[in-house]
Short mmCIF file of C-alpha atoms in Angstrom, two decimals:
data_model
loop_
_atom_site.label_atom_id
_atom_site.label_comp_id
_atom_site.label_asym_id
_atom_site.label_seq_id
_atom_site.Cartn_x
_atom_site.Cartn_y
_atom_site.Cartn_z
CA MET K 121 -82.26 -185.52 40.02
CA PHE K 122 -83.82 -188.93 39.37
CA THR K 123 -85.68 -191.55 41.34
CA PHE K 124 -84.49 -195.10 41.95
CA SER K 125 -87.63 -197.20 42.20
CA CYS K 126 -87.91 -200.92 42.80
CA PRO K 127 -90.51 -203.26 44.30
CA VAL K 128 -89.74 -204.40 47.83
CA SER K 129 -92.17 -206.60 49.72
CA PHE K 130 -91.88 -207.11 53.44
CA SER K 131 -93.96 -207.43 56.55
CA ILE K 132 -93.33 -204.84 59.28
CA THR K 133 -94.27 -205.18 62.91
CA CYS K 134 -93.86 -202.23 65.23
CA SER K 135 -94.89 -201.29 68.70
CA SER K 136 -97.39 -198.50 69.27
CA SER K 137 -97.30 -196.09 72.18
CA ASN K 138 -99.64 -198.30 74.22
CA GLY K 139 -97.46 -201.41 73.66
CA ASN K 140 -99.74 -203.16 71.17
CA ILE K 141 -98.22 -204.86 68.14
CA GLN K 142 -99.47 -203.65 64.79
CA ASN K 143 -98.80 -205.29 61.45
CA HIS K 144 -98.59 -202.85 58.56
CA GLY K 145 -98.56 -205.50 55.84
CA ASP K 146 -96.71 -205.55 52.53
CA TYR K 147 -95.35 -202.42 50.87
CA ARG K 148 -93.59 -201.27 47.77
CA VAL K 149 -90.83 -198.76 48.49
CA ASN K 150 -89.88 -196.10 45.95
CA ILE K 151 -86.56 -194.67 47.05
CA ASN K 152 -85.14 -191.40 45.75
CA VAL K 153 -81.36 -191.59 45.21
CA ASN K 154 -80.74 -188.44 47.22
CA GLY K 155 -82.98 -189.69 49.99
CA SER K 156 -85.36 -186.77 49.81
CA SER K 157 -88.52 -188.79 49.33
CA CYS K 158 -89.97 -192.20 49.90
CA THR K 159 -93.44 -193.42 49.00
CA ARG K 160 -95.13 -196.70 49.77
CA ARG K 161 -98.07 -198.63 48.36
CA PRO K 162 -99.21 -202.23 48.80
CA ILE K 163 -97.57 -204.92 46.65
CA LYS K 164 -97.31 -208.71 46.83
CA HIS K 165 -93.86 -209.33 45.28
CA HIS K 166 -91.20 -210.81 47.57
CA THR K 167 -88.23 -211.38 45.28
CA LEU K 168 -85.88 -208.53 46.13
CA LEU K 169 -86.09 -208.74 49.91
CA ASN K 170 -85.36 -212.46 49.73
CA GLU K 171 -82.14 -211.61 47.89
CA VAL K 172 -80.99 -209.37 50.73
CA GLY K 173 -81.86 -211.93 53.36
CA VAL K 174 -85.46 -211.41 54.54
CA LYS K 175 -87.78 -214.40 54.25
CA GLU K 176 -91.31 -214.00 53.04
CA GLY K 177 -93.72 -213.18 55.84
CA SER K 178 -90.88 -212.43 58.25
CA THR K 179 -91.52 -209.89 61.01
CA SER K 180 -87.79 -209.47 61.71
CA LEU K 181 -86.00 -206.53 60.16
CA SER K 182 -82.54 -207.44 61.46
CA ALA K 183 -81.29 -208.27 57.97
CA ILE K 184 -82.20 -204.87 56.57
CA GLN K 185 -80.21 -201.68 56.95
CA PHE K 186 -82.25 -198.61 57.78
CA LEU K 187 -81.81 -194.92 57.16
CA GLU K 188 -82.41 -192.48 59.98
CA ASN K 189 -86.00 -191.99 58.85
CA GLY K 190 -86.68 -195.71 59.31
CA HIS K 191 -86.87 -196.72 55.64
CA ILE K 192 -84.90 -199.49 53.95
CA SER K 193 -81.37 -198.52 52.94
CA GLU K 194 -81.24 -197.74 49.23
CA GLU K 195 -77.63 -199.01 49.22
CA LYS K 196 -78.70 -202.44 50.44
CA ILE K 197 -81.33 -202.74 47.74
CA ARG K 198 -78.98 -201.64 44.96
CA GLN K 199 -76.16 -204.00 45.95
CA ARG K 200 -78.24 -207.16 46.40
CA ILE K 201 -75.49 -208.81 48.44
CA PRO K 202 -76.53 -212.48 48.81
CA ARG K 203 -77.00 -213.83 52.31
CA GLN K 204 -76.54 -217.42 51.21
CA LYS K 205 -74.06 -219.25 49.00
CA GLN K 206 -74.68 -218.81 45.27
CA LEU K 207 -73.47 -221.32 42.66
CA VAL K 208 -73.82 -219.12 39.58
CA ASP K 209 -73.69 -215.36 39.13
CA PRO K 210 -75.05 -214.41 35.67
CA TYR K 211 -74.27 -210.72 36.16
CA ARG K 212 -70.54 -211.27 36.72
CA GLN K 213 -70.18 -214.36 34.52
CA GLY K 214 -68.98 -216.31 37.56
CA LEU K 215 -69.53 -219.75 39.04
CA ILE K 216 -68.40 -221.81 42.00
CA THR K 217 -65.81 -224.51 41.21
CA GLU K 218 -63.42 -226.85 43.06
CA ARG K 219 -66.24 -228.96 44.54
CA GLY K 220 -68.05 -225.92 45.85
CA VAL K 221 -65.27 -223.73 47.26
CA GLY K 222 -63.35 -222.25 44.30
CA TYR K 223 -64.47 -219.51 41.93
CA ARG K 224 -64.15 -218.93 38.18
CA GLN K 225 -65.02 -215.77 36.32
CA THR K 226 -65.11 -215.15 32.58
CA VAL K 227 -63.79 -211.74 31.57
CA VAL K 228 -63.50 -209.85 28.28
CA VAL K 229 -60.41 -207.61 28.15
CA ARG K 230 -61.74 -204.08 27.66
CA SER K 231 -60.18 -201.15 25.84
CA TYR K 232 -59.31 -199.24 29.02
CA GLU K 233 -57.43 -202.28 30.40
CA VAL K 234 -54.78 -202.35 27.67
CA GLY K 235 -51.78 -200.20 26.80
CA PRO K 236 -50.53 -198.80 23.47
CA ASP K 237 -49.59 -202.32 22.30
CA LYS K 238 -53.19 -203.53 22.84
CA THR K 239 -52.13 -205.94 25.60
CA ALA K 240 -53.47 -205.87 29.14
CA THR K 241 -51.34 -203.90 31.58
CA LEU K 242 -50.02 -205.34 34.83
CA GLU K 243 -52.28 -202.94 36.73
CA SER K 244 -55.29 -204.35 34.87
CA LEU K 245 -54.33 -207.90 35.83
CA LEU K 246 -53.94 -206.88 39.48
CA ASN K 247 -57.33 -205.15 39.42
CA LEU K 248 -58.88 -208.29 37.95
CA PHE K 249 -57.30 -210.36 40.73
CA GLN K 250 -58.82 -208.03 43.31
CA GLU K 251 -62.24 -207.99 41.65
CA THR K 252 -62.49 -211.78 41.32
CA ALA K 253 -61.44 -212.19 44.94
CA LEU K 254 -64.24 -209.89 46.08
CA ASN K 255 -66.73 -211.64 43.81
CA HIS K 256 -65.66 -214.97 45.30
CA VAL K 257 -66.54 -213.71 48.79
CA TRP K 258 -69.73 -212.20 47.36
CA MET K 259 -70.92 -215.58 46.07
CA SER K 260 -69.96 -217.34 49.30
CA GLY K 261 -72.75 -215.55 51.16
CA LEU K 262 -70.20 -214.32 53.74
CA LEU K 263 -69.78 -210.79 52.43
CA SER K 264 -70.85 -208.01 54.76
CA ASN K 265 -70.78 -204.36 53.70
CA GLY K 266 -67.00 -204.10 54.04
CA PHE K 267 -64.24 -204.38 51.42
CA GLY K 268 -64.24 -208.19 51.26
CA ALA K 269 -64.96 -208.46 55.00
CA THR K 270 -67.15 -211.24 56.37
CA HIS K 271 -69.95 -210.75 58.87
CA GLY K 272 -67.70 -211.89 61.72
CA MET K 273 -64.98 -209.48 60.65
CA MET K 274 -67.41 -206.57 60.67
CA ARG K 275 -68.57 -207.46 64.17
CA ASN K 276 -64.92 -207.35 65.29
CA ASN K 277 -63.99 -204.18 63.32
CA LEU K 278 -61.55 -206.15 61.16
CA ILE K 279 -60.44 -205.65 57.55
CA TRP K 280 -58.17 -207.59 55.18
CA VAL K 281 -54.74 -206.20 54.24
CA VAL K 282 -52.31 -207.86 51.83
CA SER K 283 -48.84 -208.61 53.18
CA ARG K 284 -47.28 -210.28 50.14
CA MET K 285 -48.02 -210.74 46.45
CA HIS K 286 -46.22 -212.77 43.79
CA VAL K 287 -47.32 -212.64 40.13
CA GLN K 288 -45.85 -214.55 37.19
CA VAL K 289 -46.89 -213.65 33.63
CA ASP K 290 -46.11 -215.83 30.60
CA HIS K 291 -48.49 -214.15 28.15
CA TYR K 292 -50.49 -210.94 28.35
CA PRO K 293 -54.13 -211.04 27.20
CA ILE K 294 -55.01 -208.76 24.30
CA TRP K 295 -57.87 -206.33 23.77
CA GLY K 296 -61.17 -208.15 23.18
CA GLU K 297 -59.83 -211.52 24.28
CA VAL K 298 -61.97 -213.73 26.54
CA ILE K 299 -60.10 -215.06 29.57
CA GLU K 300 -61.03 -217.19 32.55
CA ILE K 301 -59.77 -216.38 36.04
CA ASP K 302 -59.77 -219.06 38.73
CA THR K 303 -59.26 -218.10 42.36
CA TRP K 304 -59.29 -219.93 45.68
CA VAL K 305 -58.12 -219.50 49.27
CA GLY K 306 -56.11 -221.50 51.79
CA ALA K 307 -54.48 -221.20 55.19
CA SER K 308 -51.22 -219.31 55.64
CA GLY K 309 -49.75 -219.96 59.07
CA LYS K 310 -51.87 -219.43 62.16
CA ASN K 311 -53.18 -215.95 61.42
CA GLY K 312 -53.00 -215.50 57.68
CA MET K 313 -54.91 -216.49 54.56
CA ARG K 314 -53.47 -217.30 51.15
CA ARG K 315 -55.30 -216.43 47.96
CA ASP K 316 -54.22 -217.73 44.55
CA TRP K 317 -55.23 -216.99 40.95
CA VAL K 318 -54.73 -218.51 37.51
CA ILE K 319 -55.56 -216.73 34.24
CA ARG K 320 -56.24 -218.85 31.14
CA SER K 321 -57.22 -218.20 27.57
CA GLN K 322 -60.76 -219.40 26.98
CA ALA K 323 -59.97 -220.09 23.32
CA SER K 324 -56.83 -222.20 23.76
CA GLY K 325 -56.86 -223.15 27.44
CA SER K 326 -53.27 -221.88 27.76
CA THR K 327 -52.22 -220.51 31.13
CA TYR K 328 -51.33 -216.84 30.84
CA ALA K 329 -50.54 -215.84 34.42
CA ARG K 330 -50.38 -217.15 37.98
CA ALA K 331 -50.44 -215.30 41.28
CA THR K 332 -50.33 -216.04 44.98
CA SER K 333 -50.83 -213.66 47.90
CA THR K 334 -50.89 -213.60 51.69
CA TRP K 335 -53.47 -211.62 53.68
CA VAL K 336 -53.70 -210.70 57.34
CA MET K 337 -56.32 -208.93 59.42
CA MET K 338 -56.12 -205.39 60.71
CA ASN K 339 -58.31 -203.62 63.23
CA GLU K 340 -60.01 -200.87 61.28
CA GLN K 341 -60.02 -198.48 64.24
CA THR K 342 -56.57 -199.02 65.78
CA ARG K 343 -54.87 -199.86 62.42
CA ARG K 344 -52.98 -202.67 64.15
CA LEU K 345 -52.69 -206.25 62.95
CA SER K 346 -55.01 -208.73 64.64
CA LYS K 347 -55.29 -212.46 65.19
CA ILE K 348 -58.12 -214.23 63.40
CA PRO K 349 -61.05 -214.58 65.83
CA ASP K 350 -62.57 -218.04 66.16
CA GLU K 351 -65.87 -216.95 64.64
CA VAL K 352 -64.09 -215.60 61.56
CA ARG K 353 -61.96 -218.73 61.26
CA ASP K 354 -65.14 -220.80 61.38
CA GLU K 355 -66.52 -218.71 58.50
CA ILE K 356 -63.56 -218.93 56.13
CA SER K 357 -61.84 -222.26 56.91
CA PRO K 358 -64.47 -224.42 55.09
CA TRP K 359 -63.40 -222.63 51.89
CA PHE K 360 -59.69 -223.47 52.21
CA ILE K 361 -57.98 -225.51 49.47
CA GLN K 362 -54.54 -227.08 49.82
CA LYS K 363 -53.02 -226.17 46.48
CA GLN K 364 -50.91 -223.30 45.17
CA ALA K 365 -50.72 -221.47 41.87
CA ILE K 366 -47.03 -220.73 42.50
CA ASN K 367 -44.93 -223.10 44.57
CA GLU K 368 -42.98 -221.04 47.09
CA ALA K 369 -41.28 -223.42 49.49
CA VAL K 370 -38.99 -220.73 50.95
CA PRO K 371 -39.90 -217.26 49.65
CA ASP K 372 -36.88 -215.08 48.89
CA LYS K 373 -36.41 -211.97 50.96
CA ILE K 374 -36.10 -208.65 49.17
CA VAL K 375 -33.17 -206.49 50.27
CA LYS K 376 -33.84 -202.94 51.42
CA LEU K 377 -32.55 -200.18 49.15
CA ASP K 378 -30.88 -197.04 50.44
CA ASP K 379 -30.50 -193.50 49.10
CA LYS K 380 -27.77 -194.68 46.72
CA ALA K 381 -30.34 -196.34 44.43
CA LYS K 382 -29.79 -195.53 40.76
CA HIS K 383 -33.32 -194.26 40.04
CA VAL K 384 -35.33 -192.16 42.51
CA ASN K 385 -38.69 -190.36 42.33
CA SER K 386 -39.24 -188.32 45.49
CA ASP K 387 -42.44 -186.41 44.85
CA LEU K 388 -45.26 -188.95 44.76
CA LYS K 389 -48.47 -187.82 46.44
CA PRO K 390 -51.59 -190.00 46.76
CA LYS K 391 -54.74 -188.66 45.17
CA ARG K 392 -58.23 -189.16 46.50
CA SER K 393 -58.86 -191.52 43.59
CA ASP K 394 -55.99 -193.71 44.87
CA LEU K 395 -57.85 -194.59 48.09
CA ASP K 396 -59.95 -197.74 48.44
CA MET K 397 -62.96 -198.43 50.64
CA ASN K 398 -60.66 -199.06 53.61
CA GLN K 399 -59.38 -195.47 53.34
CA HIS K 400 -55.79 -196.33 52.44
CA VAL K 401 -53.89 -196.30 49.16
CA ASN K 402 -54.85 -199.34 47.12
CA ASN K 403 -52.02 -201.84 46.64
CA VAL K 404 -52.32 -201.61 42.85
CA LYS K 405 -51.30 -197.93 43.00
CA TYR K 406 -48.02 -198.92 44.62
CA VAL K 407 -47.12 -200.94 41.54
CA ARG K 408 -47.69 -197.92 39.31
CA TRP K 409 -45.32 -195.82 41.44
CA MET K 410 -42.68 -198.54 41.21
CA LEU K 411 -42.88 -198.99 37.46
CA GLU K 412 -42.94 -195.25 36.72
CA THR K 413 -39.49 -194.93 38.32
CA ILE K 414 -37.96 -197.33 35.78
CA PRO K 415 -36.47 -195.49 32.74
CA ASP K 416 -38.85 -195.16 29.79
CA LYS K 417 -36.36 -196.61 27.31
CA PHE K 418 -36.19 -199.82 29.31
CA LEU K 419 -39.99 -200.12 29.55
CA GLU K 420 -40.31 -199.63 25.78
CA ARG K 421 -38.11 -202.65 25.07
CA HIS K 422 -39.01 -205.03 27.92
CA GLN K 423 -42.05 -206.81 29.26
CA LEU K 424 -42.57 -207.73 32.89
CA SER K 425 -42.51 -211.47 33.56
CA SER K 426 -42.79 -211.51 37.37
CA ILE K 427 -43.21 -209.22 40.35
CA ILE K 428 -42.94 -209.86 44.09
CA LEU K 429 -44.27 -207.32 46.58
CA GLU K 430 -43.71 -207.26 50.35
CA TYR K 431 -46.05 -204.80 52.05
CA ARG K 432 -44.75 -203.22 55.27
CA ARG K 433 -47.32 -200.59 56.21
CA GLU K 434 -50.28 -198.73 54.75
CA CYS K 435 -50.04 -195.31 53.15
CA GLY K 436 -52.41 -192.46 53.94
CA SER K 437 -53.71 -189.73 51.67
CA SER K 438 -51.56 -186.95 53.14
CA GLU K 439 -48.17 -188.67 52.90
CA VAL K 440 -45.41 -187.96 50.38
CA VAL K 441 -43.91 -191.14 48.93
CA GLN K 442 -40.44 -191.78 47.57
CA SER K 443 -39.91 -194.51 44.97
CA LEU K 444 -36.44 -196.04 44.57
CA CYS K 445 -35.32 -198.73 42.15
CA GLN K 446 -31.97 -200.35 41.49
CA PRO K 447 -31.06 -202.53 38.49
CA ASP K 448 -29.76 -205.94 39.48
CA GLU K 449 -26.83 -205.75 37.05
CA ASP K 450 -25.27 -203.38 34.56
CA GLU K 451 -28.03 -202.26 32.19
CA SER K 452 -25.91 -201.71 29.08
CA PHE K 453 -24.30 -205.17 29.33
CA ALA K 454 -27.61 -206.98 29.80
CA ASN K 455 -29.29 -205.14 26.95
CA GLY K 456 -26.32 -205.77 24.66
CA VAL K 457 -26.34 -209.51 25.31
CA GLN K 458 -30.08 -209.73 24.77
CA GLN K 459 -29.85 -207.73 21.54
CA ASN K 460 -27.28 -210.19 20.13
CA LEU K 461 -29.51 -213.12 21.03
CA LEU K 462 -32.48 -211.52 19.34
CA THR K 463 -30.69 -210.80 16.08
CA ASN K 464 -29.30 -214.33 15.70
CA LYS K 465 -32.27 -216.53 16.64
CA VAL K 466 -35.68 -217.27 15.17
CA LEU K 467 -38.52 -215.63 17.09
CA VAL K 468 -42.14 -216.66 17.37
CA GLY K 469 -44.78 -214.49 19.02
CA GLY K 470 -46.71 -211.26 18.87
CA ASN K 471 -50.17 -210.15 19.94
CA GLY K 472 -49.20 -210.03 23.58
CA ARG K 473 -47.13 -213.20 23.65
CA LEU K 474 -43.57 -213.00 24.88
CA GLY K 475 -42.52 -215.31 22.07
CA SER K 476 -40.00 -218.14 22.24
CA LEU K 477 -36.31 -218.66 21.47
CA ASP K 478 -34.35 -221.87 20.89
CA ILE K 479 -32.07 -220.79 23.79
CA ASN K 480 -32.80 -219.20 27.12
CA VAL K 481 -33.21 -215.42 26.89
CA LEU K 482 -31.68 -213.54 29.78
CA THR K 483 -34.10 -211.94 32.18
CA TYR K 484 -33.44 -208.55 33.65
CA GLY K 485 -34.39 -207.37 37.12
CA TYR K 486 -34.99 -204.41 39.38
CA THR K 487 -35.25 -204.10 43.15
CA HIS K 488 -37.77 -201.53 44.38
CA LEU K 489 -38.67 -199.64 47.54
CA LEU K 490 -41.51 -197.27 48.37
CA GLN K 491 -41.04 -195.28 51.55
CA THR K 492 -42.25 -192.20 53.32
CA GLN K 493 -39.92 -190.22 55.61
CA ASN K 494 -37.58 -193.22 55.68
CA GLU K 495 -40.39 -195.55 56.80
CA GLU K 496 -40.92 -198.48 54.46
CA ILE K 497 -44.24 -199.02 52.69
CA VAL K 498 -43.47 -201.73 50.12
CA ARG K 499 -40.41 -203.65 48.94
CA GLY K 500 -40.54 -205.11 45.46
CA ARG K 501 -38.65 -207.14 42.89
CA THR K 502 -39.44 -207.23 39.19
CA ARG K 503 -38.16 -209.52 36.42
CA TRP K 504 -38.32 -208.60 32.75
CA ASN K 505 -37.92 -210.21 29.33
CA ARG K 506 -37.22 -208.31 26.16
CA LYS K 507 -40.35 -207.62 24.09
CA ILE K 508 -40.64 -209.78 21.01
CA CYS K 509 -42.90 -208.90 18.09
CA THR K 510 -43.60 -210.64 14.80
CA GLY K 511 -42.17 -207.69 12.87
CA LEU K 512 -38.68 -208.83 13.88
#
């Protein structure tokens, strides 16, 4: 057991039994992580409470969460969620861009984010997209204590759910590489929000990946989709930008697979570690289930260049999921054609780069479906290029 101790200065006013107002002055709060003890002594520092939204000398405690014993929430102090817009975040290497409404974060690709070839995995890229999106909301000053939810959303019991995601990857970052991730939001119809990302190499400025997504609101209690309330629209609309990372004039629809799909995995069960803060399976886990159904030999020789996901419903922790995937054309023919191209042309690449040919290399595709008891969860489409390495 250990004690989390930090200086917190605030002015408390409370009502006594006879109705008189008493001011107890400034205090330092030492909070034990397990909540078993709390001690106070006078202090005159005001920094930390200002960060969580309480002005110096304030007698209002509305901005502070309290435990049942009346003390300041240790969670609130540890998170330090800003109540006002921040321009720079030194802890996350982030800053506000796009004339005050976009966000850029500098990231070093870590060892646990890469695969055997030392390049970042698709799951790692998707996790980075999610993290930078949350950090964008964090710096906006709109973040409540929900999973990316604003204050207005929390008052209306609303959460964000993704309905569509499209990712295009030209190059995969490598272990230890420094990359920059830009993200911004825009309107999507009357009741949706679009969020886009671009990943660039800090060293060369080359664009590695682009992504666009569509988000809608769900009532956390009823689990039904909801319109955007006016107060929430007023919060988020000043941050909207009219530009797209991927131009999708008319998005293609993904066909639904049936039980005749070539590859099927019928025994996928969510683990507790697969659940996010909204108590449903995180969308990144769906991608893992899709890719694991593709034959290993294909994955060894090919690298994903794009993925489109259409989310139909959420998945709970007790459900059994079936993953189906169907190749778009005959696998042996496609691989044979690509092999001939590779042996007769000069290749350039390696270290995570797809490389280049003096002719167009054929791409290969799969259609995917995740379902539970014949009820759709996610439809997907993946496109692949053959891996190219300098050894060839």
